[in-house]
Every structure is written in structure tokens, then in C-alpha cells.
mmCIF file of C-alpha atoms and ligand atoms in Angstrom:
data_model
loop_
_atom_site.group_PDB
_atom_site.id
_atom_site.type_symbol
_atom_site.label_atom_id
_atom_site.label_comp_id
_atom_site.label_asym_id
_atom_site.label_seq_id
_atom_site.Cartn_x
_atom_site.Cartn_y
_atom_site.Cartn_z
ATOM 1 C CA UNK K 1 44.583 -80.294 -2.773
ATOM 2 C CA UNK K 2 46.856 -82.448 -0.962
ATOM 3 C CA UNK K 3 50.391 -81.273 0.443
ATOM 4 C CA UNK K 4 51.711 -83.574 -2.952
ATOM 5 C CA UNK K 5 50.022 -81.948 -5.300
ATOM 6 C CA UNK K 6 51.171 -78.273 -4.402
ATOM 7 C CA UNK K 7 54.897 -79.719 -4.630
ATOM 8 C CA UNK K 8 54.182 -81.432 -7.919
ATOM 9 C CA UNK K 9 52.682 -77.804 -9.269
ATOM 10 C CA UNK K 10 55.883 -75.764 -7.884
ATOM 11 C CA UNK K 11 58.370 -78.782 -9.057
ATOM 12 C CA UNK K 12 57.172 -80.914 -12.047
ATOM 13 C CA UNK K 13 58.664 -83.998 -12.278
ATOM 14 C CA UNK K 14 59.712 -83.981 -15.818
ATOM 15 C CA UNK K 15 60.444 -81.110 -17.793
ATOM 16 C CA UNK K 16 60.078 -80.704 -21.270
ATOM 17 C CA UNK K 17 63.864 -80.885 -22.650
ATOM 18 C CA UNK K 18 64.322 -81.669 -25.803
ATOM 19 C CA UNK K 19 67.894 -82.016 -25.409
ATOM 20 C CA UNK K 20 69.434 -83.082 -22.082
ATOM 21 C CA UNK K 21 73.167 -83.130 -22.270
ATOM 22 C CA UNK K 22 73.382 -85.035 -19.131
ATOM 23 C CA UNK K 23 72.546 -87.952 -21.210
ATOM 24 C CA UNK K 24 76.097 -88.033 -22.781
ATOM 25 C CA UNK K 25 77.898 -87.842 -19.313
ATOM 26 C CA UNK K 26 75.705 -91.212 -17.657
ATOM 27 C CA UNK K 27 77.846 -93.893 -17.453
ATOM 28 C CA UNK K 28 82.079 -94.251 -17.681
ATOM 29 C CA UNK K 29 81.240 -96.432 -20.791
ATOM 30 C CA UNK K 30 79.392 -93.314 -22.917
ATOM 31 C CA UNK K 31 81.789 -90.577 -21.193
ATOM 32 C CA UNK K 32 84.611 -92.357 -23.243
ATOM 33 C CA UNK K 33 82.600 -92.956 -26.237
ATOM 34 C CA UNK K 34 82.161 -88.800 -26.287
ATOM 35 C CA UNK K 35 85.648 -87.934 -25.079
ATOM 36 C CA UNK K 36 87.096 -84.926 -27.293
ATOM 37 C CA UNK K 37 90.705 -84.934 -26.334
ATOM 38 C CA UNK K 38 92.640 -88.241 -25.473
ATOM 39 C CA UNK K 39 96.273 -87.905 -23.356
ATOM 40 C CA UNK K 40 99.007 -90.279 -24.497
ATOM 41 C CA UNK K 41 102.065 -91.548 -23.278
ATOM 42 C CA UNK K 42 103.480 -90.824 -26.520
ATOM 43 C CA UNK K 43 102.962 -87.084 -26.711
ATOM 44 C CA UNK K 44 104.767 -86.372 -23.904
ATOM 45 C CA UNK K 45 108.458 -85.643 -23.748
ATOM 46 C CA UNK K 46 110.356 -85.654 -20.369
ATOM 47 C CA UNK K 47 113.026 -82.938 -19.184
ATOM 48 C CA UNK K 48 116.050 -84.248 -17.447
ATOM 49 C CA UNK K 49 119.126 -82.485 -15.593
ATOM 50 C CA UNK K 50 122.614 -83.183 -15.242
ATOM 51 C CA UNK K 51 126.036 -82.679 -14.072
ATOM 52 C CA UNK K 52 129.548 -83.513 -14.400
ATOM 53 C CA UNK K 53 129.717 -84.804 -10.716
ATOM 54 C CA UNK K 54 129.685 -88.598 -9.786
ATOM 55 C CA UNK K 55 126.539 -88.188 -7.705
ATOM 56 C CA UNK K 56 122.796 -87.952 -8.511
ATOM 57 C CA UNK K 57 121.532 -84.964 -6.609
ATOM 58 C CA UNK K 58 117.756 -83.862 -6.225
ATOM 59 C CA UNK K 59 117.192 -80.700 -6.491
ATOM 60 C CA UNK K 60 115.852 -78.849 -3.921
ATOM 61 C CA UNK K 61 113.948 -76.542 -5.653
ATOM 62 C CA UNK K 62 112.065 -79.058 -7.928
ATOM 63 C CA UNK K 63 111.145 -81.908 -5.453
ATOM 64 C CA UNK K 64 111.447 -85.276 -7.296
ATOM 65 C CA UNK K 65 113.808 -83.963 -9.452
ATOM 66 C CA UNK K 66 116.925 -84.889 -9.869
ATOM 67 C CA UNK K 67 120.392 -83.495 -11.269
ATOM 68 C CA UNK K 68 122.218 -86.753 -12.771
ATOM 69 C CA UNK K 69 125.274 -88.076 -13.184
ATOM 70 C CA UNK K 70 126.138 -89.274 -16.576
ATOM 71 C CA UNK K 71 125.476 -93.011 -15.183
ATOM 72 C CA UNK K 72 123.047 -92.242 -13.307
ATOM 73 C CA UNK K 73 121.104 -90.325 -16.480
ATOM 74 C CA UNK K 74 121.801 -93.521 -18.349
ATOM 75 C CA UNK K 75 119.815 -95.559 -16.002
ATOM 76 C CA UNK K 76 117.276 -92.905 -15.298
ATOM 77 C CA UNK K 77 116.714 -92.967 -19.006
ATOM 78 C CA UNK K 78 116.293 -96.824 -19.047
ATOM 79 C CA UNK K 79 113.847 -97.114 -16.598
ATOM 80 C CA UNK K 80 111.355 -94.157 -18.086
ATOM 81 C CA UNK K 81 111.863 -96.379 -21.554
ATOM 82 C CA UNK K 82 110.025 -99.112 -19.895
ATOM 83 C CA UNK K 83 107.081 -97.024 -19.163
ATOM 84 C CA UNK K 84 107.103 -95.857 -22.753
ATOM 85 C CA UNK K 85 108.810 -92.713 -22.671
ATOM 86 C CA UNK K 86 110.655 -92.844 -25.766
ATOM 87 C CA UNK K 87 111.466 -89.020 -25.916
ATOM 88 C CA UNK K 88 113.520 -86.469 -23.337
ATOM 89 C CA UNK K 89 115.040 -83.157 -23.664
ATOM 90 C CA UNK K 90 118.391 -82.953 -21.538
ATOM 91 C CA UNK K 91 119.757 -79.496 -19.791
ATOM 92 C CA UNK K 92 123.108 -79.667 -18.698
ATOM 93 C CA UNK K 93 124.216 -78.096 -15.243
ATOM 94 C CA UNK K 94 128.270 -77.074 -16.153
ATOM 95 C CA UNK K 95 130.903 -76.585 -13.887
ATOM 96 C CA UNK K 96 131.630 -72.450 -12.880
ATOM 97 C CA UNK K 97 135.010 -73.043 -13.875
ATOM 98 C CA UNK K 98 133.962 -74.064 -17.889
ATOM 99 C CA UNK K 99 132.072 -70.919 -18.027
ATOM 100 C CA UNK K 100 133.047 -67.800 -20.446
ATOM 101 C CA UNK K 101 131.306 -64.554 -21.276
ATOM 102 C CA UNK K 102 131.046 -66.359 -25.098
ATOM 103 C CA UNK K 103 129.670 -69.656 -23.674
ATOM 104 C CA UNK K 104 132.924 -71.252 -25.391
ATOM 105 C CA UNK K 105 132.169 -74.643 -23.836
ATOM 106 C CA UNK K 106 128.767 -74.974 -25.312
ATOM 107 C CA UNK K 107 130.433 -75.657 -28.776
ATOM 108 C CA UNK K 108 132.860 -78.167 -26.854
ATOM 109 C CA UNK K 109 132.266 -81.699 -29.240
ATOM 110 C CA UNK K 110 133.608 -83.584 -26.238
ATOM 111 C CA UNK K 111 131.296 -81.484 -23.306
ATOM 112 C CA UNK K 112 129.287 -83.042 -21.043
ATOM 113 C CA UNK K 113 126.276 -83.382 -23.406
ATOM 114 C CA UNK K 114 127.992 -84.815 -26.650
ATOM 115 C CA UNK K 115 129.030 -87.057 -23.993
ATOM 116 C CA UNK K 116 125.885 -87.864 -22.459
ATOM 117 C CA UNK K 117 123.900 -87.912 -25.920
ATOM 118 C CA UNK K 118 126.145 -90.494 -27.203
ATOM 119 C CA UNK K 119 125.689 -92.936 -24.139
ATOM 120 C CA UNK K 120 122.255 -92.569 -23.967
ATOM 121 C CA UNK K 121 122.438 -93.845 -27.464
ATOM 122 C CA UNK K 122 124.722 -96.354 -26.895
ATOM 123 C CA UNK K 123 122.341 -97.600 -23.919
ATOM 124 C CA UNK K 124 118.943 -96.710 -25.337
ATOM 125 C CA UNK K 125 119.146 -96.437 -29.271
ATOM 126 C CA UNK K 126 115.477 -95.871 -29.920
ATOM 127 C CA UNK K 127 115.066 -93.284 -27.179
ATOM 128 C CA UNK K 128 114.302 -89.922 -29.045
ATOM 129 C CA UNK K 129 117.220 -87.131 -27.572
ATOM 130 C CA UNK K 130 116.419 -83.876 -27.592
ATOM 131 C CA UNK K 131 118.974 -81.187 -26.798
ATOM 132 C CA UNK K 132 118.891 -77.748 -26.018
ATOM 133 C CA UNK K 133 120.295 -74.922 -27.830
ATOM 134 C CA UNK K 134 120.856 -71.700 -25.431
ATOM 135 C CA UNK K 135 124.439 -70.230 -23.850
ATOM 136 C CA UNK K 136 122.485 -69.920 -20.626
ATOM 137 C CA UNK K 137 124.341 -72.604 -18.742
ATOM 138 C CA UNK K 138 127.629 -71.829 -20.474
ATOM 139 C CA UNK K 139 127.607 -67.986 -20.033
ATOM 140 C CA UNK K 140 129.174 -66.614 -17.372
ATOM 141 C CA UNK K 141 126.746 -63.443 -17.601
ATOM 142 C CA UNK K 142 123.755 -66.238 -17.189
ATOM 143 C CA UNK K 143 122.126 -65.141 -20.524
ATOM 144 C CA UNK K 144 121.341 -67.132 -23.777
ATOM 145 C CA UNK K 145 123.163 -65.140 -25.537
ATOM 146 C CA UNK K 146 126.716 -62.893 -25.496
ATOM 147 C CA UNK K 147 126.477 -60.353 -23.914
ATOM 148 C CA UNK K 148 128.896 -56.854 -25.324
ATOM 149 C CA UNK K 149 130.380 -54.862 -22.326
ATOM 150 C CA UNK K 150 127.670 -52.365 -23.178
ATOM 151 C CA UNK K 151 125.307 -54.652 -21.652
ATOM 152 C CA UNK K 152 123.466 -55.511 -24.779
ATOM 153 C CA UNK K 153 122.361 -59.376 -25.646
ATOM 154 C CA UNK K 154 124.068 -60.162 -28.968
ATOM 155 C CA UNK K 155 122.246 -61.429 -31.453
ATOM 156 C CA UNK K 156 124.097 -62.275 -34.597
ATOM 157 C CA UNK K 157 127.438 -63.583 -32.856
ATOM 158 C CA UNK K 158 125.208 -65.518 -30.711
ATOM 159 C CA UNK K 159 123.608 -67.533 -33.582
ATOM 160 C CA UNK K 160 126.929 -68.456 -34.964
ATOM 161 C CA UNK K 161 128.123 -69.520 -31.532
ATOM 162 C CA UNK K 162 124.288 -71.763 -31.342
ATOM 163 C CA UNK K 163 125.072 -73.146 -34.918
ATOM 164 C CA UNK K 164 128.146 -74.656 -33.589
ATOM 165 C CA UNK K 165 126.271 -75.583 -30.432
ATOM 166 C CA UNK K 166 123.645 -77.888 -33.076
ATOM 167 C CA UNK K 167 126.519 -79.321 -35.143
ATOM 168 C CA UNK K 168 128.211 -80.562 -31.591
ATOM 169 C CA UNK K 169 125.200 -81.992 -30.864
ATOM 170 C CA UNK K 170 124.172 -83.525 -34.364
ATOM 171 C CA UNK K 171 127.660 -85.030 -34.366
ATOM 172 C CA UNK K 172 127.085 -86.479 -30.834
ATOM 173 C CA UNK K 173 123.763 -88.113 -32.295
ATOM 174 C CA UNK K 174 120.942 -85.786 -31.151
ATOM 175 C CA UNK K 175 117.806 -86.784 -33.179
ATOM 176 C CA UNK K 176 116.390 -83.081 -32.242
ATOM 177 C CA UNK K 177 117.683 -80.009 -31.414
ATOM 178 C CA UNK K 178 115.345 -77.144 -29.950
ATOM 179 C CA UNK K 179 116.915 -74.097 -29.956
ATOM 180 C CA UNK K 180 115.294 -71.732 -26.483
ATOM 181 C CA UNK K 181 117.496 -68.903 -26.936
ATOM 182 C CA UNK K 182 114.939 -66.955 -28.893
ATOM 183 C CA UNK K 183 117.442 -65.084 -31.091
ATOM 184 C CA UNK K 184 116.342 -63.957 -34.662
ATOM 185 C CA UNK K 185 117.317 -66.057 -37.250
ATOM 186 C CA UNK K 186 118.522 -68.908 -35.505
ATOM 187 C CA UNK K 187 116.463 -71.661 -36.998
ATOM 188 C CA UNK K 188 117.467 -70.687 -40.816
ATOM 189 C CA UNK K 189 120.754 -70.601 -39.547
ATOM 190 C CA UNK K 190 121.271 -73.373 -37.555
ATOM 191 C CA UNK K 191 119.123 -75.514 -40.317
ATOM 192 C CA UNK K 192 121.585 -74.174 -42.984
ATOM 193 C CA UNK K 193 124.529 -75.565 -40.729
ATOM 194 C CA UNK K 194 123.516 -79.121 -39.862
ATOM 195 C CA UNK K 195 122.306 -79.709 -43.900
ATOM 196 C CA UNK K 196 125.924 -78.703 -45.035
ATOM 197 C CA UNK K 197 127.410 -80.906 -43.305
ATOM 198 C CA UNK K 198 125.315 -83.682 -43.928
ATOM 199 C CA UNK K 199 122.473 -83.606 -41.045
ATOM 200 C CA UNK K 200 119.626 -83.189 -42.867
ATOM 201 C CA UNK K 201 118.091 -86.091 -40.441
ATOM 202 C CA UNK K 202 118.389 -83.829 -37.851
ATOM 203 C CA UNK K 203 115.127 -82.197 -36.628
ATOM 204 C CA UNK K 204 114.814 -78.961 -35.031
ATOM 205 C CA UNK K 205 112.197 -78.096 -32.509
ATOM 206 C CA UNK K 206 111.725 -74.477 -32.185
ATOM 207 C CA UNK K 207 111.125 -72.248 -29.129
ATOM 208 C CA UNK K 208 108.356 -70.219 -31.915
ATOM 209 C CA UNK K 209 106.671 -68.357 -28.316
ATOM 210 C CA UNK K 210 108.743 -68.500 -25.571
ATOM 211 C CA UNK K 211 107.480 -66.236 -23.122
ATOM 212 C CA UNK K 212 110.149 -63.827 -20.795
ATOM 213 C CA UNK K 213 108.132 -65.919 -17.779
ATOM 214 C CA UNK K 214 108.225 -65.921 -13.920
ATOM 215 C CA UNK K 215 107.780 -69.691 -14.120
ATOM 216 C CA UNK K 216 111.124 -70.441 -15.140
ATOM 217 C CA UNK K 217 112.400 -69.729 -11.314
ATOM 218 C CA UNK K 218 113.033 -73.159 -10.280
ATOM 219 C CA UNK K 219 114.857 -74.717 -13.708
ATOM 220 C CA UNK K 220 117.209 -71.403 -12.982
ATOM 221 C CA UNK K 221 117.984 -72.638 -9.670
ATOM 222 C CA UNK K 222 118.365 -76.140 -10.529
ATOM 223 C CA UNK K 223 120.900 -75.261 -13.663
ATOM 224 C CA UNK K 224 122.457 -72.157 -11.457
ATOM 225 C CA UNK K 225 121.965 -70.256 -15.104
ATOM 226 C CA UNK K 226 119.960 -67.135 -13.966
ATOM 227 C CA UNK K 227 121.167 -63.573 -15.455
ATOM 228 C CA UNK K 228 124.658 -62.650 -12.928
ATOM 229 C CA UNK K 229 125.544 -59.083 -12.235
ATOM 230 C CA UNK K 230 128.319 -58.185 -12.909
ATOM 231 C CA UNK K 231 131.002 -55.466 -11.590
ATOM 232 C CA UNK K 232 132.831 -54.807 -15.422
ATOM 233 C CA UNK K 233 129.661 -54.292 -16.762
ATOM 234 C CA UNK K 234 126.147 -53.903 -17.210
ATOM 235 C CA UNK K 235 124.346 -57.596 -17.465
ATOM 236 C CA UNK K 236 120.486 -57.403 -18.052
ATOM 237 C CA UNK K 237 118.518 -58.220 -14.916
ATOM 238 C CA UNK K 238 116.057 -60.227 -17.003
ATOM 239 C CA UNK K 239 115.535 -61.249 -20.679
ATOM 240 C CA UNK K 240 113.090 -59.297 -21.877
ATOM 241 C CA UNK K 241 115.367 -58.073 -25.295
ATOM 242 C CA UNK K 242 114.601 -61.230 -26.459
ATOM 243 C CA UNK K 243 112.109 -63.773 -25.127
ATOM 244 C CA UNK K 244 108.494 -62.725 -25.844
ATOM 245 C CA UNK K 245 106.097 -59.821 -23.475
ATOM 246 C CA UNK K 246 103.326 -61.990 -21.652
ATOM 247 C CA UNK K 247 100.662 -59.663 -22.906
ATOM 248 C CA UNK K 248 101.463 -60.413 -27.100
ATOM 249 C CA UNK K 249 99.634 -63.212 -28.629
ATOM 250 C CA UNK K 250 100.145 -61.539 -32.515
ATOM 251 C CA UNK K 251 103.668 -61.148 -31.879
ATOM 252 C CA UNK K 252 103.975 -64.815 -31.217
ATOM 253 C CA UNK K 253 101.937 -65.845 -35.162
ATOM 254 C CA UNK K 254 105.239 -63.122 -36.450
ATOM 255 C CA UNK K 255 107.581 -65.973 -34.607
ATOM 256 C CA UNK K 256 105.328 -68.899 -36.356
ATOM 257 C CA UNK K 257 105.606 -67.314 -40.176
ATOM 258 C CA UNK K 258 109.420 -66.982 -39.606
ATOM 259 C CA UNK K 259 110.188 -70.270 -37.943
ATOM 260 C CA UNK K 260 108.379 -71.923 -40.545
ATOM 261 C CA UNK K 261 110.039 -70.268 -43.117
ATOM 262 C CA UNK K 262 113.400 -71.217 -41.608
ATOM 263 C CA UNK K 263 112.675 -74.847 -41.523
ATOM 264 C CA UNK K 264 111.407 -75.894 -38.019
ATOM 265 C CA UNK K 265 109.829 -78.915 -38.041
ATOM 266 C CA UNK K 266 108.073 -78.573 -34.583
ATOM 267 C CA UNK K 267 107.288 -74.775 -33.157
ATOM 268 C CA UNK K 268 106.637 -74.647 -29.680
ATOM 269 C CA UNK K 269 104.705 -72.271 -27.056
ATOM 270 C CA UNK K 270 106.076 -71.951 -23.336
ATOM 271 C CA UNK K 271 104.975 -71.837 -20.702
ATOM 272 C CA UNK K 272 102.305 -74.131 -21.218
ATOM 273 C CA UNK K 273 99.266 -73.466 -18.479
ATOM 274 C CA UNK K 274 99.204 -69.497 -18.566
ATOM 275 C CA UNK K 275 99.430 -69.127 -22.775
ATOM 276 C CA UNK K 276 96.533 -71.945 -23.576
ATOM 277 C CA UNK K 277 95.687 -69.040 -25.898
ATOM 278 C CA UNK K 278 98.914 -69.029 -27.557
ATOM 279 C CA UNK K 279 99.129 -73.068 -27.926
ATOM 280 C CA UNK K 280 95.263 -72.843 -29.454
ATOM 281 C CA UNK K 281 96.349 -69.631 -31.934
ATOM 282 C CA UNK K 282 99.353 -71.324 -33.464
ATOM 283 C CA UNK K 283 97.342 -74.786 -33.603
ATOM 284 C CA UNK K 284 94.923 -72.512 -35.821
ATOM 285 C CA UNK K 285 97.734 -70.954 -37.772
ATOM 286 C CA UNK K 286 100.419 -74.128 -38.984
ATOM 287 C CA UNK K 287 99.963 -77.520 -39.863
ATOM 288 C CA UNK K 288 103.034 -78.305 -38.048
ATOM 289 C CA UNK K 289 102.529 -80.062 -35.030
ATOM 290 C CA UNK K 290 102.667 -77.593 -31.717
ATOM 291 C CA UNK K 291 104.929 -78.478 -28.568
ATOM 292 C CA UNK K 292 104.147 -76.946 -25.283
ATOM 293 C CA UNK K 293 106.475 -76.696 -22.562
ATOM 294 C CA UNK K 294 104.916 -77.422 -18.829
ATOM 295 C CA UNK K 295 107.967 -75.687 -17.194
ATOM 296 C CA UNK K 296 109.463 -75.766 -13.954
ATOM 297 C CA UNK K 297 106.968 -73.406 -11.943
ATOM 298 C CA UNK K 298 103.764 -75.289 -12.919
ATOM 299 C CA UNK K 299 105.847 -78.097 -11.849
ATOM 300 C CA UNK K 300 106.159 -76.969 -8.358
ATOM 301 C CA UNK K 301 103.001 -75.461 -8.163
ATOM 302 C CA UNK K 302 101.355 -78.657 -8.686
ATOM 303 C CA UNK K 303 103.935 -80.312 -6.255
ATOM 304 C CA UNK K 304 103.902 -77.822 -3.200
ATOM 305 C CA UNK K 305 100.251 -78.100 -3.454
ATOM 306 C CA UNK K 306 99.989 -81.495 -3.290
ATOM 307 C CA UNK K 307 102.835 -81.642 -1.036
ATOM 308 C CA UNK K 308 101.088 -79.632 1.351
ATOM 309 C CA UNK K 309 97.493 -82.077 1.042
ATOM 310 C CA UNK K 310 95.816 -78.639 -0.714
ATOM 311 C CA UNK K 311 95.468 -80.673 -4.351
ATOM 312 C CA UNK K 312 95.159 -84.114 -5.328
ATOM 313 C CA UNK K 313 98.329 -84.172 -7.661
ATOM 314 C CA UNK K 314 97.300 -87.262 -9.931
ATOM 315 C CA UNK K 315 93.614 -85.426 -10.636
ATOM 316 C CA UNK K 316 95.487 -82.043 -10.806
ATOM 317 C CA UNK K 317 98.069 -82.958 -13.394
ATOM 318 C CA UNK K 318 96.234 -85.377 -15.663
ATOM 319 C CA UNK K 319 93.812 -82.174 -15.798
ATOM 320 C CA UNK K 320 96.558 -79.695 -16.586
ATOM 321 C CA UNK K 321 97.874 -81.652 -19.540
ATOM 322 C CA UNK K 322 95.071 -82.683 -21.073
ATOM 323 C CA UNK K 323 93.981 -78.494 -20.669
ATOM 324 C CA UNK K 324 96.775 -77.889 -22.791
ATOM 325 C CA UNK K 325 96.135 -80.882 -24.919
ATOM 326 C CA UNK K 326 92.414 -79.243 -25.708
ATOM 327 C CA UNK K 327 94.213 -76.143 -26.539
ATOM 328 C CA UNK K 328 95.360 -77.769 -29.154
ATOM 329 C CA UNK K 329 99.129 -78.664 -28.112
ATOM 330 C CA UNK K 330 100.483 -82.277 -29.759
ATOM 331 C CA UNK K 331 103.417 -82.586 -27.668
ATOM 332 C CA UNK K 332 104.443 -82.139 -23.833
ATOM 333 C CA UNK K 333 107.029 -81.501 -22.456
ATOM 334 C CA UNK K 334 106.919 -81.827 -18.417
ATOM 335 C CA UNK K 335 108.564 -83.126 -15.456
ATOM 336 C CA UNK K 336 105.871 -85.418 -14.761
ATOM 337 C CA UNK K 337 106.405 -87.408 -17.662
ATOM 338 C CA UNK K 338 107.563 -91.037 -16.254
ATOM 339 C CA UNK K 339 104.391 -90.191 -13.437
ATOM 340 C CA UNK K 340 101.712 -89.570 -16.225
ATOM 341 C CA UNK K 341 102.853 -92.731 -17.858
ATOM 342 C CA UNK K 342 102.684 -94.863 -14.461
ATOM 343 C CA UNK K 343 98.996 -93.283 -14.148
ATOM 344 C CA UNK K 344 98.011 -93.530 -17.431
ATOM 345 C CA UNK K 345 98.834 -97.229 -17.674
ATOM 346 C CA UNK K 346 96.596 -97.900 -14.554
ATOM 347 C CA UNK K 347 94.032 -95.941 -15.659
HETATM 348 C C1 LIG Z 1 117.002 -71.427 -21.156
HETATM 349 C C2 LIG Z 1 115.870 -72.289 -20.764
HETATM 350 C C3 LIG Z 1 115.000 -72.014 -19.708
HETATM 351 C C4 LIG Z 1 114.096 -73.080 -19.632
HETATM 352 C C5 LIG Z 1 114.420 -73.982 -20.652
HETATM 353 N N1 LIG Z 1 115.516 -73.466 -21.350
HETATM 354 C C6 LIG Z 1 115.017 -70.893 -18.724
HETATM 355 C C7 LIG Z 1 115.097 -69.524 -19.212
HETATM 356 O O1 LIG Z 1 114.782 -69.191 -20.353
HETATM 357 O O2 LIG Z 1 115.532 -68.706 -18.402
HETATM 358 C C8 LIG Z 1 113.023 -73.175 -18.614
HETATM 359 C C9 LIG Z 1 112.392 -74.491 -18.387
HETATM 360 C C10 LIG Z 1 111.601 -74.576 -17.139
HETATM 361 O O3 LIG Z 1 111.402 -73.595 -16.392
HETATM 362 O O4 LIG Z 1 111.129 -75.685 -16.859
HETATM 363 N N2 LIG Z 1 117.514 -71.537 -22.404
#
């Protein structure tokens, strides 16, 4: 026997597979042909900040982010249009002096974002505006809701302070409002508002799972809306009364039966990357489409990595997102937004 026929004997050179999934992954051309899960432009909605200052201002803690002026959101909000991003949620970072232990100035018709929803409208009429409904960055105790001088996170003042919050906003011309406060019985309530008086066009996107979440660090610091102690009295550290334990996944189907009972039209899981569980469980359990938030950590995860040469960051987050797109999520929200849609055109 010959030294070729021992290694032919140890190592035949075709094996007997009747299937050979290989096949399906030869060539760029059948790859796409097989592709489960697609990642579009229009899927994903973008997160913007702003202030009442003059200036545009990065912020430091979310590199490539930036806290707008008014102006400055306008044009910011152009220029992502021409990539195709037709949708954005807007977060407002207000002055220390507008603050208030009821978050008074979040039901102000003529606050900074009534303001800035009706000039991005003005400017960009078929741009999508999404607002947020919390107290957060109107509370002078930092929370998303009031909170009593027991220390205690009120929930049923809250939601009438919130409803007043949506009917600013609808007035303003917010196509969406997604209430994040994750008090109970907000979306009934603040559905029952806009309707009587006359917003029934009005959609609401609801924070179904939001998750009391370490990767919410960053957006804290870049809103300066984190929980505040407090001398007079005892403000919670964190808010754990009210958004959802990281280890529940049953608790969070309890939020989907009463969200869409109260009218939501979109229910949403956040954070995105850690809860692909979640997204894929309330995919299974609604026929209404499913948001996931990519928040602010995941954000600078991605970037310090990449920052620091450890990740590729165009791989890394066209990877992410269409890992939470598999899961089962229809809509994105994430900082990398106008990015994606540079990339995804040049694919
Ligand atoms: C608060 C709110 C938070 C985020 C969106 N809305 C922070 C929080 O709940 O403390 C986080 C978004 C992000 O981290 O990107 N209503």
C-alpha cells in the first residue's frame, strides 16, 4: 500500500451526506436567496436629544450624540430624512430651573417639545414624531412619576399628570406618543384622553416590558434625569416600584394582555440585546407589531469597543439589530439609526 492509500482509508474523500447544509451558504447570490430575516431602513426609528440652549452639544457620555438646539434638531432631522429615516422619538433635556416635584412643565402646551414637534412638522411634514411620555426630565426628584414625601412613586396622580403630558403633545402634532413611565393604567387612560378630545389619529406606542435596566446609564447622563436624593425626603435610589425585575419574562405577557386591552397600537420590549427572549415571547403572544428599544448602554458598548479598535462597529451593529430583528422585533429604535441607513444603502 502506498503512503496515498493509507490517507485515503483514514480520510475518504467524499462522505456519504445526504444533506450538506453547506450547500445553501456557497455563493453571496444563494446566501440571499435563503436569508430568514431582512433589516430595513424603515423599521428603524431614531432617538434624538435636546435642549433649550442655542448650541448643539455632544454628549459626552454617548459619543456621536448630540443634545440639539431647536434649529439645530430641525436640521438634524432633515438630513436623516434624506437617508430615509422617516421616524424619531425626541427626549427633551429641561432647564433645572422648570423643574417641580409634580413635573408641572411636562404638561406646559408651549414647552420645549410642543415647540420642537411643531417645527419639525413645519420643516419635515412626513417625518413620523414620536414623543415621550415620562416626568423623568421634568421631576425634580428624577423619577417618572410624583413622588409623596413618604418616598413612594405615585401612581394614579401620575397618570393624570401623563394624560395631560399626551394631549400637549397631540395638540403640538405628535403622530405617536409612547408612554416609558411604566405606571398602571396609563395607556387606557391616556387613550381615553386624546379620543375625547378629538385625537383618535393619535397612536400610542407602549413601553409593554420595560425593564428597571443598568443600560439606561448614559441616556440619564445625557438628559441629567437620574433619581436625586433628596434632604426633605426619602426619593427611591432606583425604579424598581415600577419598571419591570430583569429575571420576569411572564410578568412582561401580564403587561401585553393589559396594554392591549387599553388600546396600544405598538407594545414595546426594552432593552433590546439582553431580553431577545422577551421581544421573541410577545412576538408569539400579539399580533400587534413589537418595538424594541436598543438603548443607550448597548449604544456605547458598541461604540467604546469600536472606539478602542476591539470590534468592527459596522459588522457589530448590523449583527445586533438584525439579532433582535430574528427575535422577532418589527421596529428599532437606536442611536445608530442615520449610520444603519448610510450602511445599508451601500450594502
Ligand atoms: C425615562 C426613559 C429612559 C430611557 C427612555 N425613557 C431612562 C429611564 O427609564 O431611566 C432610556 C433610553 C436609553 O437608555 O437609551 N422615561
Amino acid at each position: 500500500m502506498t503512503q496515498d492509500d493509507e490517507a485515503a482509508n483514514e480520510f475518504p474523500m467524499s462522505l456519504e451526506l445526504p444533506s450538506r447544509p453547506r450547500r445553501n451558504r456557497r455563493t453571496p447570490a444563494i446566501r440571499s436567496m435563503v436569508r430568514e430575516t431582512q433589516l430595513e431602513i424603515g423599521q428603524l426609528i431614531y432617538p434624538l436629544f435636546l435642549h433649550a440652549d442655542q448650541e448643539d452639544t455632544p454628549i459626552a457620555a454617548m459619543p456621536g450624540q448630540t443634545r440639539w438646539s431647536v434649529k439645530g434638531l430641525v436640521k438634524e432631522v432633515k438630513r436623516v430624512s434624506k437617508l430615509g429615516i422617516d421616524k424619531i422619538v425626541i427626549f427633551p433635556k429641561i432647564d433645572e430651573s422648570l423643574k417641580t416635584e409634580n413635573g408641572d412643565e411636562a404638561m406646559n402646551p408651549e414647552g420645549l417639545i410642543p415647540e420642537a414637534i411643531q417645527r419639525i412638522k413645519d420643516a419635515c411634514p412626513d417625518t413620523c414624531v414620536i414623543t415621550d411620555i415620562a416626568l423623568d426630565p421634568y421631576n425634580s426628584d428624577g423619577h417618572d412619576g410624583i413622588v409623596s414625601e413618604e418616598g413612594e412613586i405615585l401612581n394614579d396622580i401620575t397618570v393624570a399628570v401623563l394624560c395631560e403630558q399626551a394631549l400637549a403633545h397631540a395638540a403640538a402634532g405628535a403622530d405617536i406618543v409612547a408612554p416609558s413611565d411604566m405606571m398602571d393604567g396609563r395607556v387606557g387612560q391616556i387613550r381615553a384622553a386624546l379620543d375625547e378630545d378629538g385625537y383618535t389619529d393619535v397612536s400610542i406606542m407602549a413601553y409593554t416590558a420595560k425593564y428597571a435596566s443598568a443600560f439606561y446609564g448614559p441616556f440619564r447622563g445625557a438628559l441629567d434625569s437620574a433619581p436625586k436624593a433628596n434632604a426633605y425626603k426619602p426619593v427611591p435610589k432606583d425604579k424598581r416600584t415600577y419598571q419591570m425585575d430583569p429575571a420576569n419574562v411572564r410578568e412582561a405577557l401580564r403587561e401585553l394582555e393589559l396594554d392591549e386591552a387599553e388600546g396600544a397600537d405598538i407594545v414595546m420590549v426594552k432593552p433590546a440585546g439582553p431580553y431577545l427572549d422577551v421581544i421573541r415571547t410577545l412576538r408569539e403572544n400579539t399580533t400587534l407589531p413589537v418595538a424594541a428599544y436598543h438603548v443607550s448602554g448597548e449604544y456605547l458598548m458598541i461604540k467604546s469597543a469600536a472606539a478602542a479598535g476591539w470590534l468592527d462597529e459596522r459588522a457589530a451593529v448590523l449583527e445586533m439589530l438584525l439579532g433582535i430583528r430574528r427575535a422577532g422585533a418589527d421596529v428599532i429604535l437606536t442611536y445608530f439609526a442615520p449610520q444603519v441607513a448610510e450602511w445599508l444603502s451601500d450594502r
